PDB file of C-alpha atoms in Angstrom:
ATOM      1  CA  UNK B   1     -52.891 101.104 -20.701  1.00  0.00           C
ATOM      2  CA  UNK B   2     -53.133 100.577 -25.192  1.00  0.00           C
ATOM      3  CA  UNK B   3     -53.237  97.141 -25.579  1.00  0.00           C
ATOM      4  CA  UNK B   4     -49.946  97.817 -27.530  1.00  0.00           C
ATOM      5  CA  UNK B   5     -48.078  98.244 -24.855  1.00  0.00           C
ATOM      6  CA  UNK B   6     -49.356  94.869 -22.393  1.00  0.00           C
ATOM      7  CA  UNK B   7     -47.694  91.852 -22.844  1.00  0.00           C
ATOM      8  CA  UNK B   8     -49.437  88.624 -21.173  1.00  0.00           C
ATOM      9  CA  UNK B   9     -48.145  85.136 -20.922  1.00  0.00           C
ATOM     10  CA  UNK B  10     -48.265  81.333 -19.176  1.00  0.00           C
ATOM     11  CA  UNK B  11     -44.688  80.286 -18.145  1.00  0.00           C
ATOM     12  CA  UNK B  12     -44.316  77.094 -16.031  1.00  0.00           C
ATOM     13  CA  UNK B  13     -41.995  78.248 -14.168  1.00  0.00           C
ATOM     14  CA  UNK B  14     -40.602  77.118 -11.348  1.00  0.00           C
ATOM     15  CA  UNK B  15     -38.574  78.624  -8.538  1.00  0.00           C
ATOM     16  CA  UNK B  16     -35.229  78.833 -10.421  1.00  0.00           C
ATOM     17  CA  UNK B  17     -33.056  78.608  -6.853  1.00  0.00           C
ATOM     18  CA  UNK B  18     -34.783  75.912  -6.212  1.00  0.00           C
ATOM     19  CA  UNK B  19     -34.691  73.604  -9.476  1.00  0.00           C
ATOM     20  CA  UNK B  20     -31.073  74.572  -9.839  1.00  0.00           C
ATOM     21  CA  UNK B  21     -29.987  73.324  -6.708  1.00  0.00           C
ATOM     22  CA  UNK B  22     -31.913  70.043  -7.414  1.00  0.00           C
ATOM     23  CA  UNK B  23     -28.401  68.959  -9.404  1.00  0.00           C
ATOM     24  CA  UNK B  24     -25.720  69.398  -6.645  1.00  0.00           C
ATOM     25  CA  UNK B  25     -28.401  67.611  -4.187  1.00  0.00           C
ATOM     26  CA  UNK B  26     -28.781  64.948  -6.613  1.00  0.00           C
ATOM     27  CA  UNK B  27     -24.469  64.805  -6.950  1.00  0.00           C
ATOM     28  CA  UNK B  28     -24.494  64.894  -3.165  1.00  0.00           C
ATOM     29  CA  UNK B  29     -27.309  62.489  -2.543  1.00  0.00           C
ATOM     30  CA  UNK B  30     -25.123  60.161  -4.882  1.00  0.00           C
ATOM     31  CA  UNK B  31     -21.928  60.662  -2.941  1.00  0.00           C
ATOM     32  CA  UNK B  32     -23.994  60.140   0.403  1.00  0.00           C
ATOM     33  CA  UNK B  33     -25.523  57.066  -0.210  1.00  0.00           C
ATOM     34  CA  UNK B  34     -22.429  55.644  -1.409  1.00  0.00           C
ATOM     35  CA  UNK B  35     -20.561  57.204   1.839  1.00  0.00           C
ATOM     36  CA  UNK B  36     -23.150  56.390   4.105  1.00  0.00           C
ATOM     37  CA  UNK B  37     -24.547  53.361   2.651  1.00  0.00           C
ATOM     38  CA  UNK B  38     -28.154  55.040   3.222  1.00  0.00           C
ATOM     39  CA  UNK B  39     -31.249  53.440   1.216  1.00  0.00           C
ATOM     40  CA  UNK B  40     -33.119  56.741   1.731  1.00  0.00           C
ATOM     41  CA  UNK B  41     -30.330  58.167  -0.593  1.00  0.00           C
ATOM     42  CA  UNK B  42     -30.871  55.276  -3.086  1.00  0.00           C
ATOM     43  CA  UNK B  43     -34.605  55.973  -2.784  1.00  0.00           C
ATOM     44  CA  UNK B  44     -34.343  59.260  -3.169  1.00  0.00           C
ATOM     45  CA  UNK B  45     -31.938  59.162  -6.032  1.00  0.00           C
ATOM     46  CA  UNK B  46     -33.675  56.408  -7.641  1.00  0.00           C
ATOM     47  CA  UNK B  47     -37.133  57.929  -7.685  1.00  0.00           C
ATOM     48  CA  UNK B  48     -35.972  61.032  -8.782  1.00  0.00           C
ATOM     49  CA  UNK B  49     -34.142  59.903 -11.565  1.00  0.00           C
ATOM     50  CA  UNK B  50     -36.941  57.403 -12.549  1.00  0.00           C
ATOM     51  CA  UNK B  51     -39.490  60.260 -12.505  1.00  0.00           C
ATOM     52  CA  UNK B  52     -36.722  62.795 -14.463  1.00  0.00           C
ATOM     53  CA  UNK B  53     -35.235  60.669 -17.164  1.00  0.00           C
ATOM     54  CA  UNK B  54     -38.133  60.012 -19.140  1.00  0.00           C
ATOM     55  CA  UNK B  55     -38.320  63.433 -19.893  1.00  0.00           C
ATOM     56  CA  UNK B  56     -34.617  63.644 -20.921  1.00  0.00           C
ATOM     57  CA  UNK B  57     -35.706  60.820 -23.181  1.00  0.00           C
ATOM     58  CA  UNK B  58     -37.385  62.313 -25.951  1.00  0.00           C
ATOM     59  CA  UNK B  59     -34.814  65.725 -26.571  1.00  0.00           C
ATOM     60  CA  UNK B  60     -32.956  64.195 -29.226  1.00  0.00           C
ATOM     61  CA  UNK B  61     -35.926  64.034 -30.914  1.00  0.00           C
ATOM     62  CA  UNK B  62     -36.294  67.950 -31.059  1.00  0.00           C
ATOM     63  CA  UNK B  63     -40.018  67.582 -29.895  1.00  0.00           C
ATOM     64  CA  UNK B  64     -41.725  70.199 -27.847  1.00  0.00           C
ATOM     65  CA  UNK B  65     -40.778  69.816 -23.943  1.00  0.00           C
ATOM     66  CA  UNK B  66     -43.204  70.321 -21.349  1.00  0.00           C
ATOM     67  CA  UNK B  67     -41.682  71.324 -17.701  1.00  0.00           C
ATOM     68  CA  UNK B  68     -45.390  69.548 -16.395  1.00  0.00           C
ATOM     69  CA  UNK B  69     -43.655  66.243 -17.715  1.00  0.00           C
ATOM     70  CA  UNK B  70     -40.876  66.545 -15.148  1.00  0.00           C
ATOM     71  CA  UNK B  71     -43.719  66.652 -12.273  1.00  0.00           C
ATOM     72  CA  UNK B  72     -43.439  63.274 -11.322  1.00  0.00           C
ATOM     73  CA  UNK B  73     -39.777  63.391 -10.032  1.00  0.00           C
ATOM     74  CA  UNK B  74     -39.957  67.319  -8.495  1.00  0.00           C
ATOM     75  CA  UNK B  75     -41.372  65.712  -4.920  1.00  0.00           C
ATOM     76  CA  UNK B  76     -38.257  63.106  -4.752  1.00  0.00           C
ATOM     77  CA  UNK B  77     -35.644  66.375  -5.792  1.00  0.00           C
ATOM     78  CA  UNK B  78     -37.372  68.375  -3.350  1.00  0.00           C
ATOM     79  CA  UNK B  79     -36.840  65.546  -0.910  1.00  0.00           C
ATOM     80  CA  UNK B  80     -33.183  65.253  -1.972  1.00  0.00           C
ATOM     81  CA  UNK B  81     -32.561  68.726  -1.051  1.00  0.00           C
ATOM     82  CA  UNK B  82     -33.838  67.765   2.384  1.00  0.00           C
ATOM     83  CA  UNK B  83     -32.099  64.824   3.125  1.00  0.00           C
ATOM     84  CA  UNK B  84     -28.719  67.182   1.970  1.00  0.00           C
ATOM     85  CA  UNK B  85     -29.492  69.899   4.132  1.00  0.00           C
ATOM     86  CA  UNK B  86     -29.674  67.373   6.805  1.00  0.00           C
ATOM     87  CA  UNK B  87     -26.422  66.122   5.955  1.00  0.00           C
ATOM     88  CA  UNK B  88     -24.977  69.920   6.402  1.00  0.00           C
ATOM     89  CA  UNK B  89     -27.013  70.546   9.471  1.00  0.00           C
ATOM     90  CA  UNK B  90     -25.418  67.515  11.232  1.00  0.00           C
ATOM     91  CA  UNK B  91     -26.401  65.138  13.498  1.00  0.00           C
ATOM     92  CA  UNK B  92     -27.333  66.344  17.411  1.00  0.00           C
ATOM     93  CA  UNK B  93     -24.863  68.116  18.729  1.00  0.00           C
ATOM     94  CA  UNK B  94     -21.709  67.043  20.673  1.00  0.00           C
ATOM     95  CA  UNK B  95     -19.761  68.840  23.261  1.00  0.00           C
ATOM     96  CA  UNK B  96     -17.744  71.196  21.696  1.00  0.00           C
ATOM     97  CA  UNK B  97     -18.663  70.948  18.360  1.00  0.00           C
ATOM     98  CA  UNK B  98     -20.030  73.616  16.202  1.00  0.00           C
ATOM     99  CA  UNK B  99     -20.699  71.780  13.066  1.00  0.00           C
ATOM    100  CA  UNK B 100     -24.593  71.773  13.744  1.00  0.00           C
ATOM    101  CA  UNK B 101     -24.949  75.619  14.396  1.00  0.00           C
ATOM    102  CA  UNK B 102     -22.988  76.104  11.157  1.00  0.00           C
ATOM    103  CA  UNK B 103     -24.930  73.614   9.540  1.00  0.00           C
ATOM    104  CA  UNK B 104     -28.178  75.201  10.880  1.00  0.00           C
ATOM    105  CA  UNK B 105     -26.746  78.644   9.599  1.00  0.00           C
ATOM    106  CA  UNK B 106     -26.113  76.983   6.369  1.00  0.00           C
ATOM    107  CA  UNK B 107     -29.839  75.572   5.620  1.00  0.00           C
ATOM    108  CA  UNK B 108     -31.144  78.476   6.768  1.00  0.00           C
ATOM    109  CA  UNK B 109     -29.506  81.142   4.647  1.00  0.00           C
ATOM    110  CA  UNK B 110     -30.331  78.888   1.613  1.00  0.00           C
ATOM    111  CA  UNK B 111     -34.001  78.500   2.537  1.00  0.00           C
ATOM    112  CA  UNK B 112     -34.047  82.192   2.853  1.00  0.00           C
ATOM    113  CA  UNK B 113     -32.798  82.980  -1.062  1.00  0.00           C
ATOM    114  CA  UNK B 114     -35.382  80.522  -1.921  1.00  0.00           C
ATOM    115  CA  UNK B 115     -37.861  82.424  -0.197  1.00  0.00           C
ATOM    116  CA  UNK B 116     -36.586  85.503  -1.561  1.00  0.00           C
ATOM    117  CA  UNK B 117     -36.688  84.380  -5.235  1.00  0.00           C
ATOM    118  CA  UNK B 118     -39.821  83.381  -4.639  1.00  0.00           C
ATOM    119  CA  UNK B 119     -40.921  86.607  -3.710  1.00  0.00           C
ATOM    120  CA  UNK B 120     -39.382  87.579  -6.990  1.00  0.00           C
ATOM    121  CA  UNK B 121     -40.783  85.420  -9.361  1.00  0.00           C
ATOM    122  CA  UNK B 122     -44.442  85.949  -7.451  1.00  0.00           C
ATOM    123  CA  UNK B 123     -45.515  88.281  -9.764  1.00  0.00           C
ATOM    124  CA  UNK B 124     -45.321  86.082 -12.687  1.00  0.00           C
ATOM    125  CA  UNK B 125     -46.815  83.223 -10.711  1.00  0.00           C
ATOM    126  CA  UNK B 126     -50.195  84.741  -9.907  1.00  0.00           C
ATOM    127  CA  UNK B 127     -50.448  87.088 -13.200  1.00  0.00           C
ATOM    128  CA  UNK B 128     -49.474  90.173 -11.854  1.00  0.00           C
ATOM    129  CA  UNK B 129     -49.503  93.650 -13.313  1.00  0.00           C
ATOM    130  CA  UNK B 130     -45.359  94.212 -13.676  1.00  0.00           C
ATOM    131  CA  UNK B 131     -43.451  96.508 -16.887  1.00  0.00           C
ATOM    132  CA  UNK B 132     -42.206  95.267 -19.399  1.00  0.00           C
ATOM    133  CA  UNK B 133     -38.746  95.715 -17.998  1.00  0.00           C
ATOM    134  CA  UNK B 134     -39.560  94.136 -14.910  1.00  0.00           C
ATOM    135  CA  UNK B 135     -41.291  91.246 -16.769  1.00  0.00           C
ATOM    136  CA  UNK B 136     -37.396  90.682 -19.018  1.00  0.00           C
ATOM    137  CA  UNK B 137     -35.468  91.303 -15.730  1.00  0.00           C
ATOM    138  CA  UNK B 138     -37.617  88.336 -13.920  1.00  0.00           C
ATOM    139  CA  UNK B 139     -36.706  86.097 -17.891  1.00  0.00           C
ATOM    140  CA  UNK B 140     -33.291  84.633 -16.785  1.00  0.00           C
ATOM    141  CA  UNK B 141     -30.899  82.510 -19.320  1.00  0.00           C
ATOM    142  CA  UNK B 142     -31.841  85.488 -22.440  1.00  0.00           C
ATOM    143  CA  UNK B 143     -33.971  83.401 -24.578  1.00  0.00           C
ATOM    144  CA  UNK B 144     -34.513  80.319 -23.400  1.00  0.00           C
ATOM    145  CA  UNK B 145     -37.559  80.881 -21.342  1.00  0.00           C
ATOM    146  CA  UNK B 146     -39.255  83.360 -23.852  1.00  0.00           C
TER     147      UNK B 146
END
């Protein structure tokens, strides 16, 4: 290939499946630990935010952000995604009631588009030799991750 026509660069980029649904998990976990009175919601939700809202901090101040800065919180939105697919899947089953099959269908259907985007994304993860075209089609939200 000219060197022309290559294009190489580092994105931090995260499964975008994944950090998207860390919002309606984190509006869930909130409605869930009020509903169920749970402290693993409120330790959840309060480690998460604690380990998120630092970074949130400093964007007034038009400064360069850093997704690496957000680190701290992803293992508490990751387990906030858990404990809500948990909630879906149900608790063990009862005669007659389907709700943990669904539930079960429900988890795993959305742990499967995760997987899937993944697979996507993989390319730009490990460096991999894509087009150009490829490499735009895999830069979702226009110009706000290039």
């Amino acid at each position: 290939m000219r060197r022309s026509s290559c294009a190489s660069t580092v994105l931090l980029l995260g499964t975008p499946l994944l950090w998207w649904s860390f919002l309606p998990a984190l509006a869930a976990l909130g409605w869930l630990a009020i509903a169920r009175r749970d402290g693993r919601a409120w330790l959840f939700m309060a480690c998460a935010l604690a380990g998120i809202l630092p970074w949130f901090e400093s964007m007034p101040a038009h400064r360069t952000m850093y997704y690496f800065y957000a680190l701290p919180a992803e293992p508490f939105l990751v387990l906030a995604v858990v404990y809500v697919l948990g909630a879906i899947i149900g608790p063990p089953r009862r005669p007659g009631s389907d709700r943990r099959l669904v539930g079960s269908w429900i988890a795993g259907i959305y742990m499967l588009l995760v997987a899937a985007c993944f697979a996507y994304f993989y390319p730009i993860y490990t460096g991999g030799h894509i087009t150009y075209a490829q490499w735009l089609g895999r830069m979702w939200l226009g110009g706000r991750w290039i």
